[in-house]
XYZ file of C-alpha atoms in Angstrom:
629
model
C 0.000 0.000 0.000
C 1.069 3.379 -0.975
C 1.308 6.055 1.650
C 0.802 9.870 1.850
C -0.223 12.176 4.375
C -1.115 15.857 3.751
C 1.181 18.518 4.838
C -2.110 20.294 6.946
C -1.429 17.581 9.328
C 1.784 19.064 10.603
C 2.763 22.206 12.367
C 6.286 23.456 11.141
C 7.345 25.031 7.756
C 6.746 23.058 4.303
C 10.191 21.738 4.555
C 10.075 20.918 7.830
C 6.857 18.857 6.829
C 8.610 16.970 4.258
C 11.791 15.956 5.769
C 9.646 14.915 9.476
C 7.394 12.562 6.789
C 10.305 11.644 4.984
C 11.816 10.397 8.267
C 8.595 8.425 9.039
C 8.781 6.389 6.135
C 6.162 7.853 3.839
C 6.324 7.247 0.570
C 4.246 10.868 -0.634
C 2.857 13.877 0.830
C -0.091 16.505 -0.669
C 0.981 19.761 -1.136
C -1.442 22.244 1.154
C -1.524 25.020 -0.702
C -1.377 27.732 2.112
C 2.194 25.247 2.646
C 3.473 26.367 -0.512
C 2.216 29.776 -0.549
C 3.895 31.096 2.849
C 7.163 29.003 1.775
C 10.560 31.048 0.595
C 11.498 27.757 -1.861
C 10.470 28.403 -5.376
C 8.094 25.035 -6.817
C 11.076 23.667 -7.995
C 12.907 23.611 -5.002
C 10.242 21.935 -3.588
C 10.320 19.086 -6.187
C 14.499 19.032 -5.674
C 14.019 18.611 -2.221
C 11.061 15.924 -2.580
C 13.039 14.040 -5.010
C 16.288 14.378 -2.593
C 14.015 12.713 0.191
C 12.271 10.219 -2.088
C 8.829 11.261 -1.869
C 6.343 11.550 -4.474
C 3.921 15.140 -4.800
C 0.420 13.192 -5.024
C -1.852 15.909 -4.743
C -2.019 19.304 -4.784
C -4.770 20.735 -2.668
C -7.023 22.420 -2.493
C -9.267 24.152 -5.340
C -12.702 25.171 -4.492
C -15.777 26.824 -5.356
C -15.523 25.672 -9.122
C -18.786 24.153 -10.676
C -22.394 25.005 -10.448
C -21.827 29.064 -11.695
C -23.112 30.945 -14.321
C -20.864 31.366 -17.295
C -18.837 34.499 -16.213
C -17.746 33.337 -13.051
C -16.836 29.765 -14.777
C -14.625 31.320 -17.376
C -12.565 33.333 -14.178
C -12.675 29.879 -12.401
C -11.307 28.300 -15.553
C -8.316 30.681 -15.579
C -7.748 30.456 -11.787
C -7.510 26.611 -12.478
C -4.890 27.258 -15.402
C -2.579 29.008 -13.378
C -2.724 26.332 -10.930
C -2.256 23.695 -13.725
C 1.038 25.443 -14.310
C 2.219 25.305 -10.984
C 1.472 21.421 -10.919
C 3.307 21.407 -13.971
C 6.265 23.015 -12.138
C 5.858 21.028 -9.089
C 5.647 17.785 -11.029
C 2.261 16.944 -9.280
C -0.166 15.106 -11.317
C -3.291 15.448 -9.400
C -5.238 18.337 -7.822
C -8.033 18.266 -5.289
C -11.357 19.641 -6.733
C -13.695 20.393 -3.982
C -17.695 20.759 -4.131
C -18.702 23.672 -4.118
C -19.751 25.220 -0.611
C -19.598 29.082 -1.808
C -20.772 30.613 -4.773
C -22.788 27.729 -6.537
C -25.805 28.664 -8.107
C -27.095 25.970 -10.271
C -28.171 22.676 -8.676
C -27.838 20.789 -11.830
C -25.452 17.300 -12.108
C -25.911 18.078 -16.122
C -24.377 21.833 -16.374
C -22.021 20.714 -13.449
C -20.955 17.478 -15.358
C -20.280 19.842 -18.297
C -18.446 22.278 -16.338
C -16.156 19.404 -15.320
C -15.511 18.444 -18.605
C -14.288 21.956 -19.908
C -12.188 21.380 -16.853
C -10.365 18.346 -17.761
C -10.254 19.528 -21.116
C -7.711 22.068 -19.586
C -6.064 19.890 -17.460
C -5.721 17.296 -20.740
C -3.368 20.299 -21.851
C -0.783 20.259 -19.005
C -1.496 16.708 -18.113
C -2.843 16.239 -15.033
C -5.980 14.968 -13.605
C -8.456 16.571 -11.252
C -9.677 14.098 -8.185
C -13.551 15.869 -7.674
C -14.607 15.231 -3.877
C -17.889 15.501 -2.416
C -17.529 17.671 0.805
C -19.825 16.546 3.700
C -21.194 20.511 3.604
C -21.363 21.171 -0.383
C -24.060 23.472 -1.212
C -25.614 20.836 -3.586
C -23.006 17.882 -3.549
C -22.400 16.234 -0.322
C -22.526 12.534 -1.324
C -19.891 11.009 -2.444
C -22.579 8.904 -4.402
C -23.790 12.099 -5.894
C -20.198 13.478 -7.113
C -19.598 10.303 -8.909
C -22.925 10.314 -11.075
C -21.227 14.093 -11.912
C -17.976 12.416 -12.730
C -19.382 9.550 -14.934
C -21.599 12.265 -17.011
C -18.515 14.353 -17.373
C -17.051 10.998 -18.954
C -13.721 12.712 -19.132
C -10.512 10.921 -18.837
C -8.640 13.830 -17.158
C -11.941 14.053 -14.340
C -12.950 11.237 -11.638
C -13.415 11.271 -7.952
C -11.346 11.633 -4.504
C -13.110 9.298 -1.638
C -12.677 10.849 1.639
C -13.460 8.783 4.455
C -14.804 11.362 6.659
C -16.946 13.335 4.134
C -18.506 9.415 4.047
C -18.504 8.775 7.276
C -19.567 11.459 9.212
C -22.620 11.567 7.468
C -23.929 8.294 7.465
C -22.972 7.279 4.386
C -22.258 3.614 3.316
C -19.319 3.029 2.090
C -19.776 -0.173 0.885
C -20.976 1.935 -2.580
C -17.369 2.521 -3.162
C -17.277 -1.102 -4.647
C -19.591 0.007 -7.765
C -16.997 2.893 -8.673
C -14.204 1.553 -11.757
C -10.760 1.424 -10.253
C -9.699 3.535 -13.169
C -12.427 6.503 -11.645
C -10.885 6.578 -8.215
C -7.880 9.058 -8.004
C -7.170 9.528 -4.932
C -8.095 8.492 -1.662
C -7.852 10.594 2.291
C -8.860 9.057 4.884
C -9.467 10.710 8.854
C -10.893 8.799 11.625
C -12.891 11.373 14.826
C -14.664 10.831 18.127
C -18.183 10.602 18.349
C -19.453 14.142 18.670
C -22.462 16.564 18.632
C -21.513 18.623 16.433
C -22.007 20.556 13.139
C -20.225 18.470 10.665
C -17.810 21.413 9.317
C -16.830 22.013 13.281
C -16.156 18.673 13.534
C -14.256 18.409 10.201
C -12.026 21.879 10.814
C -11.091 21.077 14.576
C -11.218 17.284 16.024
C -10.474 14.679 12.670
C -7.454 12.383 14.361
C -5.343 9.546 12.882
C -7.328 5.689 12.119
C -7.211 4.139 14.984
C -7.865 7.288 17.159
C -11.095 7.649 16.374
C -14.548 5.747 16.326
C -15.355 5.423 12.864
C -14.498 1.914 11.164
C -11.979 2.854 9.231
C -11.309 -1.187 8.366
C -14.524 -1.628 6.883
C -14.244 1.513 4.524
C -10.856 0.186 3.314
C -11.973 -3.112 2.953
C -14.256 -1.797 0.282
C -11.791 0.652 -1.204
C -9.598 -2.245 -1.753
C -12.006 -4.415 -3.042
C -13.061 -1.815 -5.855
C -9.240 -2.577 -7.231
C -8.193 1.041 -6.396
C -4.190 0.525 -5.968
C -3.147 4.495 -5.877
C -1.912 6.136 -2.416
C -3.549 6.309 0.820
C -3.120 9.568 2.454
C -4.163 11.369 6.357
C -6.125 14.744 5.345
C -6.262 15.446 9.491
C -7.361 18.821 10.508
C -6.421 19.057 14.505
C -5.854 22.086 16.157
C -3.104 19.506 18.944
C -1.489 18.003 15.816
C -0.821 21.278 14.177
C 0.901 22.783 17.308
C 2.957 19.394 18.275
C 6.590 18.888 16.874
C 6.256 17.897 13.439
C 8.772 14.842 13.330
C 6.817 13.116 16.339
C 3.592 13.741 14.921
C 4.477 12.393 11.644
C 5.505 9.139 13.069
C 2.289 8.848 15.160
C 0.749 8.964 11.277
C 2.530 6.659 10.060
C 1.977 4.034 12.498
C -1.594 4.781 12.201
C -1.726 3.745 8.616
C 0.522 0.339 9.368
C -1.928 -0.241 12.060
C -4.913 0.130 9.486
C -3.209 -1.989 7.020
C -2.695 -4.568 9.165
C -6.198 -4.767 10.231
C -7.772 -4.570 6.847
C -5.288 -7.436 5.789
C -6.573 -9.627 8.638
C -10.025 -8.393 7.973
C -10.114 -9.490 3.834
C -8.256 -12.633 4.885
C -10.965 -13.472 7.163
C -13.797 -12.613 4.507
C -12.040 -12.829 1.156
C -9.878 -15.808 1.690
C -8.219 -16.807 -1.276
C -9.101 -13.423 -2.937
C -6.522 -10.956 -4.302
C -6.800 -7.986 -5.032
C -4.524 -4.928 -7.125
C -3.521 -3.424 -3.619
C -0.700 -5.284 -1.720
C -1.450 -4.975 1.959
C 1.656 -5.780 4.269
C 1.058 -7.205 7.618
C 3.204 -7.431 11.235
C 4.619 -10.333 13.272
C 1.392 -11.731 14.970
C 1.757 -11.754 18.877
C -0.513 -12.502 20.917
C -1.655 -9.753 23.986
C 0.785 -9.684 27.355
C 0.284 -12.429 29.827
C 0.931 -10.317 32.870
C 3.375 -7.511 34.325
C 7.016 -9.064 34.676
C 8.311 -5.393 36.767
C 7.864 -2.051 37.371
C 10.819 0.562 37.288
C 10.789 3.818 39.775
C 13.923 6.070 38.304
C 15.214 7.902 41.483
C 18.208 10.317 42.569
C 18.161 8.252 46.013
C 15.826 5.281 46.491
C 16.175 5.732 50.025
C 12.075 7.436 50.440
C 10.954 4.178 47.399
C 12.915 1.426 49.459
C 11.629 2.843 52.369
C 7.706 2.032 50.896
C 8.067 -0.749 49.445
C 9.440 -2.368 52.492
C 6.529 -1.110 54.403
C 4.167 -2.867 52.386
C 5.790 -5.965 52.878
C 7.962 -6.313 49.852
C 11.408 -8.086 50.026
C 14.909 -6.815 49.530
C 16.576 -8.853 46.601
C 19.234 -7.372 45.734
C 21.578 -5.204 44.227
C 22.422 -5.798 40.644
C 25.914 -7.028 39.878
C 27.072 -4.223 38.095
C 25.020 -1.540 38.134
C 23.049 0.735 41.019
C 20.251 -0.200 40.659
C 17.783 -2.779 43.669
C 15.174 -5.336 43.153
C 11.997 -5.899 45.925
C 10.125 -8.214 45.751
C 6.421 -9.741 47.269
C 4.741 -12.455 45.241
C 5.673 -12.157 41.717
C 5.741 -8.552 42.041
C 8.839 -6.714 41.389
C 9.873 -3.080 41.626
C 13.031 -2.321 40.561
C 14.664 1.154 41.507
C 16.780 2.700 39.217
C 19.672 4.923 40.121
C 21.668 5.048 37.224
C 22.337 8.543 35.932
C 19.651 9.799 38.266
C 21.584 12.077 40.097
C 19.238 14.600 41.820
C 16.011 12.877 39.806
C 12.731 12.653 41.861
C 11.334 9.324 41.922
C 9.043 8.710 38.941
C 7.864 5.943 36.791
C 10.525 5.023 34.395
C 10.106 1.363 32.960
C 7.675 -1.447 32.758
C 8.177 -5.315 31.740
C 5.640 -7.247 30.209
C 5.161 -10.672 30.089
C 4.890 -12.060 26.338
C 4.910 -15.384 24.757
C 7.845 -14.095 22.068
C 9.940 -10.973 23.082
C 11.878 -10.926 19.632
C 8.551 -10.745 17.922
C 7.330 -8.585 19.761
C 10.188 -6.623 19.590
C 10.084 -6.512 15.869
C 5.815 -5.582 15.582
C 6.663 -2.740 17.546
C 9.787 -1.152 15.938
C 7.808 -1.955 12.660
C 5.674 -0.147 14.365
C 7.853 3.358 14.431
C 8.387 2.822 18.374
C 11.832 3.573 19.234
C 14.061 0.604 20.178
C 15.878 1.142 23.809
C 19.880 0.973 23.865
C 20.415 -1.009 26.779
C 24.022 -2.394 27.486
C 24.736 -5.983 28.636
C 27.527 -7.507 30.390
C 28.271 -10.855 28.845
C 26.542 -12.914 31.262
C 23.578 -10.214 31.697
C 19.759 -11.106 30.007
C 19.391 -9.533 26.744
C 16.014 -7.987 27.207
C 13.835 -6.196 23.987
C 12.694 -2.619 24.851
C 11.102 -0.117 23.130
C 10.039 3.488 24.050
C 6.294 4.676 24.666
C 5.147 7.808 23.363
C 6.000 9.183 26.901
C 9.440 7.876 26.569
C 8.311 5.522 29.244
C 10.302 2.486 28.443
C 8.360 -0.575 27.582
C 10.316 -3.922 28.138
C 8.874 -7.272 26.408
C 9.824 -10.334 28.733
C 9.401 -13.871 27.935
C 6.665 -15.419 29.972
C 7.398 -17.994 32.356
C 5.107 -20.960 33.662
C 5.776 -20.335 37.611
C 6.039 -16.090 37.167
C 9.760 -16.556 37.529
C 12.115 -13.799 35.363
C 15.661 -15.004 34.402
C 16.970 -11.707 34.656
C 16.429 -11.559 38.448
C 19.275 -13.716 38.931
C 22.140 -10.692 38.087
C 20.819 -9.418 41.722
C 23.215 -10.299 44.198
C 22.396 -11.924 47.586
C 20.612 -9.288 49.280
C 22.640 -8.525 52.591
C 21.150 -9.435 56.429
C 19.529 -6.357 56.345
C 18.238 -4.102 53.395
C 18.870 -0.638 52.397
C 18.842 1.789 55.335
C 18.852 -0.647 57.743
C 15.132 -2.352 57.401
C 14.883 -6.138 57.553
C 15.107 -8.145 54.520
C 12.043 -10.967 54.897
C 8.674 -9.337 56.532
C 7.603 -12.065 58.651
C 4.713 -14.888 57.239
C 3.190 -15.256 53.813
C 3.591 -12.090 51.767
C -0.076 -10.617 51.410
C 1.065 -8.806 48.103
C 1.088 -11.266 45.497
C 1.429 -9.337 42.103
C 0.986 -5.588 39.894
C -2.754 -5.401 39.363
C -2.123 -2.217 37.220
C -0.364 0.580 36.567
C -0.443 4.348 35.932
C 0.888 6.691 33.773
C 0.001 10.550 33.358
C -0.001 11.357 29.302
C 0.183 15.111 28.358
C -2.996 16.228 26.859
C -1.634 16.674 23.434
C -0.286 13.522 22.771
C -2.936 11.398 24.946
C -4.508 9.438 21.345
C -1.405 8.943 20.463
C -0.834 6.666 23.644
C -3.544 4.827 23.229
C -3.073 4.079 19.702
C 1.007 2.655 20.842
C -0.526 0.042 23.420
C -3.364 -1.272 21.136
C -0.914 -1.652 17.868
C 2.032 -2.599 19.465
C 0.551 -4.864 22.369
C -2.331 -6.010 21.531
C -4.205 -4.486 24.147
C -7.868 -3.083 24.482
C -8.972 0.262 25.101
C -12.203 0.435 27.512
C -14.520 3.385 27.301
C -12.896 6.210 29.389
C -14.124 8.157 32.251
C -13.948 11.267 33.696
C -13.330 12.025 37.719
C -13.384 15.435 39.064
C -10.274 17.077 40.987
C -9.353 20.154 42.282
C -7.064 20.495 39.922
C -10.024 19.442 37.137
C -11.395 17.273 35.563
C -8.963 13.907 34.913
C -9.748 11.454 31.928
C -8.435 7.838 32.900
C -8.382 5.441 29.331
C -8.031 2.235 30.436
C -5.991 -0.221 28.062
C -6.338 -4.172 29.058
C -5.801 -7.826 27.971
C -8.712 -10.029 27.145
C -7.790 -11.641 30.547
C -6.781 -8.571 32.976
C -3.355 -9.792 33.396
C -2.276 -6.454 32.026
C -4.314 -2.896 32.771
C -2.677 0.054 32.074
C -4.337 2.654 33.067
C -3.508 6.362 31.252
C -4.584 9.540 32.793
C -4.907 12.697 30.897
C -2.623 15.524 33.104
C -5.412 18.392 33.718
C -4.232 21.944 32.449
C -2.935 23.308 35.398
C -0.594 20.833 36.281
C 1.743 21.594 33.206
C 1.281 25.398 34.151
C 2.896 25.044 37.859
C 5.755 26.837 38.808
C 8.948 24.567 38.837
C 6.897 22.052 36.153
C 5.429 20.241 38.095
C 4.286 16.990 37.393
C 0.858 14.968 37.465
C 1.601 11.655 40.039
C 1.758 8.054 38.815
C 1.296 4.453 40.454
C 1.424 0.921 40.504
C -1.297 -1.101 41.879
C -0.690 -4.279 43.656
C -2.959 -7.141 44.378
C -3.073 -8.259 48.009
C -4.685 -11.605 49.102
C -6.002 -9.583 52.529
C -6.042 -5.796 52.036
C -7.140 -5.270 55.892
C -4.026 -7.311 57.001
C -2.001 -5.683 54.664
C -2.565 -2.320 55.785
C -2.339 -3.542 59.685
C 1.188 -4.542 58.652
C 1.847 -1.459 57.087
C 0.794 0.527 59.940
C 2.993 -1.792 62.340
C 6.049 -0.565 59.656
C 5.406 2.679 60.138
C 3.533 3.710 56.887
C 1.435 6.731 57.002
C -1.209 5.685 54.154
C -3.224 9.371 52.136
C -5.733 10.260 54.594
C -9.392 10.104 53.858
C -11.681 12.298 55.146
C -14.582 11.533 57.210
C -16.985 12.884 55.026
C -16.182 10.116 52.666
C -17.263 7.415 55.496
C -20.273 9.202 56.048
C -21.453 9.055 52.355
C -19.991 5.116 52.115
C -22.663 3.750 54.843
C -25.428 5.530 52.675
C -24.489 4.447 49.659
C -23.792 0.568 51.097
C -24.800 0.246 54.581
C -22.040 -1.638 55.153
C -21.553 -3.325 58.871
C -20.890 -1.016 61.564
C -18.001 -2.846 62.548
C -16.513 -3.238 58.922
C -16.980 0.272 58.198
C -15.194 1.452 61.335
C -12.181 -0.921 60.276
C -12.265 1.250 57.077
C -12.044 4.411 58.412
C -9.447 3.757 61.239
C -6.923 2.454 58.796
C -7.983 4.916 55.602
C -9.464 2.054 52.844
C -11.293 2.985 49.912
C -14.541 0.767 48.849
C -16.717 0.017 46.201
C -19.107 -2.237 45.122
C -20.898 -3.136 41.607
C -22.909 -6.415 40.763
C -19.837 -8.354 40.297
C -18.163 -7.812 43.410
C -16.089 -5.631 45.923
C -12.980 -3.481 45.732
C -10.967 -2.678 48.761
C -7.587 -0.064 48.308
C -5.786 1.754 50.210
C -2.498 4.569 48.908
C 0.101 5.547 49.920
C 1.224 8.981 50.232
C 3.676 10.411 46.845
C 7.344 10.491 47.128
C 7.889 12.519 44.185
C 5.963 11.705 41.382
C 5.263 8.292 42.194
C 3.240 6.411 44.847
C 1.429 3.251 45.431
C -1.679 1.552 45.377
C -2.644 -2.047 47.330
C -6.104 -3.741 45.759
C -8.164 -6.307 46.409
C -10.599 -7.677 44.101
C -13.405 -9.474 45.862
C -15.742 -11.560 43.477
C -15.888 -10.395 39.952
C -15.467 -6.962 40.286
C -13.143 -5.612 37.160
C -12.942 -1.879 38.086
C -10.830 0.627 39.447
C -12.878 2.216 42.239
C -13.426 5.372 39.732
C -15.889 7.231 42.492
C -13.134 6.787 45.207
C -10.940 8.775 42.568
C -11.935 12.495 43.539
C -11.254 11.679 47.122
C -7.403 10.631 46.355
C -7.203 13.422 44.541
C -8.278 16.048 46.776
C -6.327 14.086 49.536
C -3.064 14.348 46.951
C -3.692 18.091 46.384
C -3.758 19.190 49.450
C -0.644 17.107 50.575
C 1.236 19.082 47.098
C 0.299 22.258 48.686
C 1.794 20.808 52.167
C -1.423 22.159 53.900
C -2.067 20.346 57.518
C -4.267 16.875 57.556
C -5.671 15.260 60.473
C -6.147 11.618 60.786
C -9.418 10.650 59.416
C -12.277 9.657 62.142
């Protein structure tokens, strides 16, 4: 398949544009023209520097308001489109955009608007390019792509046929399985957009919120199932008009594109091999190493200046000191087949934070290779001869994402280059918490995405690992409101939960960041936390206000309720089952969470979520608290 993207979808100058799609492994771009107009290179400077990055000028874009006038106005139109027919010519671009017309159309007649189009390609017969005629969602009197192509085939021009744009389809209603009846031959040149459901007028909607496939809810596999079965084989281009994308860095955004389109192709590969088995078709779809979704979390990784305040959690909890690594600075705790591992190499200074997370998977190298394939960045990680050679690649938050092979008992090879952890831990705390450890695994984990770049997280996880995005919620805070996507395996061995930063947490003096957590599972949340008191941990107090409200909502036992309060759990109930949790308070921009999952409940405690973080804004703001109750 044949890629292009539109240079609208990029902030940056025109040459910026080209080299960041260049980079991202496009094979063409379209020409904006407000690109080319506000750009010091002369057209063929533009072609130089296209041919120097091998890309291909598809389109040239856009040219409006042409058909349904009155004769005057036609014959101006005719010599607007001639001087735009020369500048193709300069370019070297054989193709140019021909919208409906929204603005100055007068006849609502497919017969003098055929004709019209046919004067047209006459023209463009002289300088030898074509003219793609698209049906915008708000034309004046074409808005169907159904509609422009009964225009095109009474035109019956060889220089004239039709540009299918999956959102002027889509957001309308339209089916697109009518793309099938269109000749091949008739279909030059194809954008697609994906958006989020919305109220909202369609040309809104089209200007402000269109986002890459994948990022969106319309099904974007269906339309290019039927796009490839017509036998259309020309490029496949992003039109995206986003006010975020167009004020993002141009090179990252660009790559976010492109993996878009591999993701689509992959999908509509699997989706015509599922329904057209044995078929083929002009188009050549690629498709990805097949892995199957993560089994589980193999370790979490808090980066940290000195992991003295980290250790000094963990070991309340009830986790175990493993270890220092052989060669590096860098400790392992463990409790169950949880590990954390604390990172202090070339952290000098650094806060505590979320750096790393393993996941289990039945074939790292495979993995490995879907996800650089992908246009994820692999991580340089040195190895001492002896050391596990371990695949990484980097989210879209630079978090780094390790792929571990599953084991049968939870085990991790790598776990062995710890050394024997000494009689007693770090800072002096014992290394083997007396009985059974009550924390027997990660149940999830959190990570803060900045606003801008929030789709484009949620598109990495469900192309690269196979996970599933569940609809998204909203909790208040004081800060405002917070928008927590949840993305899962089939299984809930993995749940990665990512929360949108509010606003005014990027604005804070000093840059302050929005905290993230791992979640563990505990067998007995109430003994946990006893334990954790007995340690000495001082868990985010809850206010007794939220107590009051619980025994409405649940009328839960007197006795169970005080238990609650006195050591500062969180509850919640659904028809599947219960959810006990507790936190701990944030050491800098990381802190923890201990679950329990009673029955079948699948949640997160979402309505306990304003209460942690009020709690966690006032505790930023270093504002007194007294013990709950």
């Amino acid at each position: 398949m044949r890629t292009s993207i539109a240079t609208v979808c990029l902030s940056g100058t025109l040459e910026e544009k080209m080299r960041a799609c260049a980079d991202a492994g496009f094979d063409g771009i379209e020409i904006f023209e407000p690109d080319l107009l506000v750009s010091p290179s002369s057209p063929e400077q533009i072609r130089a520097l296209a041919d120097t990055l091998g890309l291909t000028l598809d389109l040239y874009q856009p040219f409006r308001d042409f058909e349904g006038v009155e004769e005057p106005l036609l014959n101006a139109n005719l010599d607007r489109a001639r001087a735009k027919f020369e500048l193709m010519n300069r370019l070297g671009i054989g193709t140019m955009l021909l919208c409906s017309n929204v603005g100055t159309a007068t006849i609502d007649d497919d017969t003098a608007a055929a004709d019209q189009l046919r004067r047209l390609g006459e023209l463009a017969a002289g300088y030898g390019v074509k003219v793609a005629y698209e049906a915008l969602a708000w034309g004046r009197y074409v808005n169907d792509f159904e509609h422009a192509q009964r225009i095109v085939d009474l035109a019956d021009h060889p220089q004239i046929g039709t540009c299918l744009d999956s959102f002027h389809i889509l957001s309308r209603g339209w089916d697109p399985a009518a793309i099938e009846k269109i000749p091949a031959e008739k279909i030059f040149f194809v954008q697609l957009a994906d958006a989020p459901e919305l109220s909202l007028d369609v040309l809104s909607w089209s200007r402000h919120y269109r986002v890459f496939p994948g990022e969106g809810a319309f099904d974007l596999v269906r339309f290019m199932a039927h796009l490839v079965r017509s036998g259309y084989d020309g490029p496949v281009s992003l039109e995206i008009f986003n006010d975020v994308f167009r004020q993002t860095a141009e090179d990252r955004t660009a790559v976010d594109a492109m993996r878009s389109l591999i993701w689509l192709e992959e999908r509509t590969a699997s989706y015509l091999a599922l329904h057209d088995a044995g078929t083929h078709y002009p188009m050549s779809l690629a498709t990805l190493p097949s892995v199957a979704e993560p089994t589980g979390f193999n370790f979490a990784e808090v980066k940290a200046g000195s992991p003295d305040t980290v250790s000094a959690l963990l070991h309340q909890l009830g986790f175990t000191f493993a270890g220092r690594h052989r060669t590096k600075p860098v400790q392992l705790w463990t409790s169950g087949t949880a590990r954390v591992i604390i990172n202090g190499q070339q952290a000098g200074g650094m806060e505590p934070g979320i750096s790393a997370l393993g996941l289990d998977v039945q074939d790292p190298q495979a993995a490995a290779s879907r996800a650089v394939q992908l246009r994820a960045r692999p991580v340089s990680r040195r190895s001492q001869a002896d050391e596990q050679v371990l695949q990484a690649v980097f989210a879209p938050d630079s978090t780094e994402v390790f792929l571990c092979e599953a084991t049968a008992d939870g085990t991790a090879a790598w776990a062995d280059e710890f050394g024997p952890a000494a009689q007693n831990g770090p800072g002096g705390t014992g290394t083997e918490p007396a009985g059974q450890p009550l924390i027997s695994a990660i149940d999830h984990i959190n990570l803060s995405q900045p606003w801008q770049h929030f789709d484009e997280a949620v598109l990495f996880y469900e192309s690269t690992l196979s996970l599933t995005p569940i609809a998204s919620q909203e909790v208040p805070s004081p800060m405002g409101l917070v928008r927590s996507q949840v993305m899962r395996s089939a299984d809930g061995g993995v749940r990665l939960a990512l929360n949108i930063a509010p606003l005014i947490v990027e604005s804070e003096p000093g840059g302050a960041e929005y905290p993230q957590h791992v979640a563990f599972t505990s067998t007995d949340l109430v003994a946990t936390a006893r334990q954790a008191v007995e340690r000495g941990l001082r868990f985010l107090p809850v206010p007794a206000n939220y107590y009051e409200d619980l025994a409405a909502r649940f009328r839960l036992d007197p006795g169970f309720l005080a238990e609650l309060q006195d050591l500062n759990l969180l509850y919640d109930r659904d028809g599947d089952g219960e959810f006990l949790h507790f936190y701990t308070g944030t050491v800098g921009n990381v802190f923890f969470e201990v679950v329990e999952r009673r029955g079948g409940y699948e949640g997160y405690g979402a309505p306990n979520a304003p209460v942690r973080l009020a709690s966690q804004y006032l505790a930023s703001r270093g504002e007194p608290k007294r013990k709950a109750g």
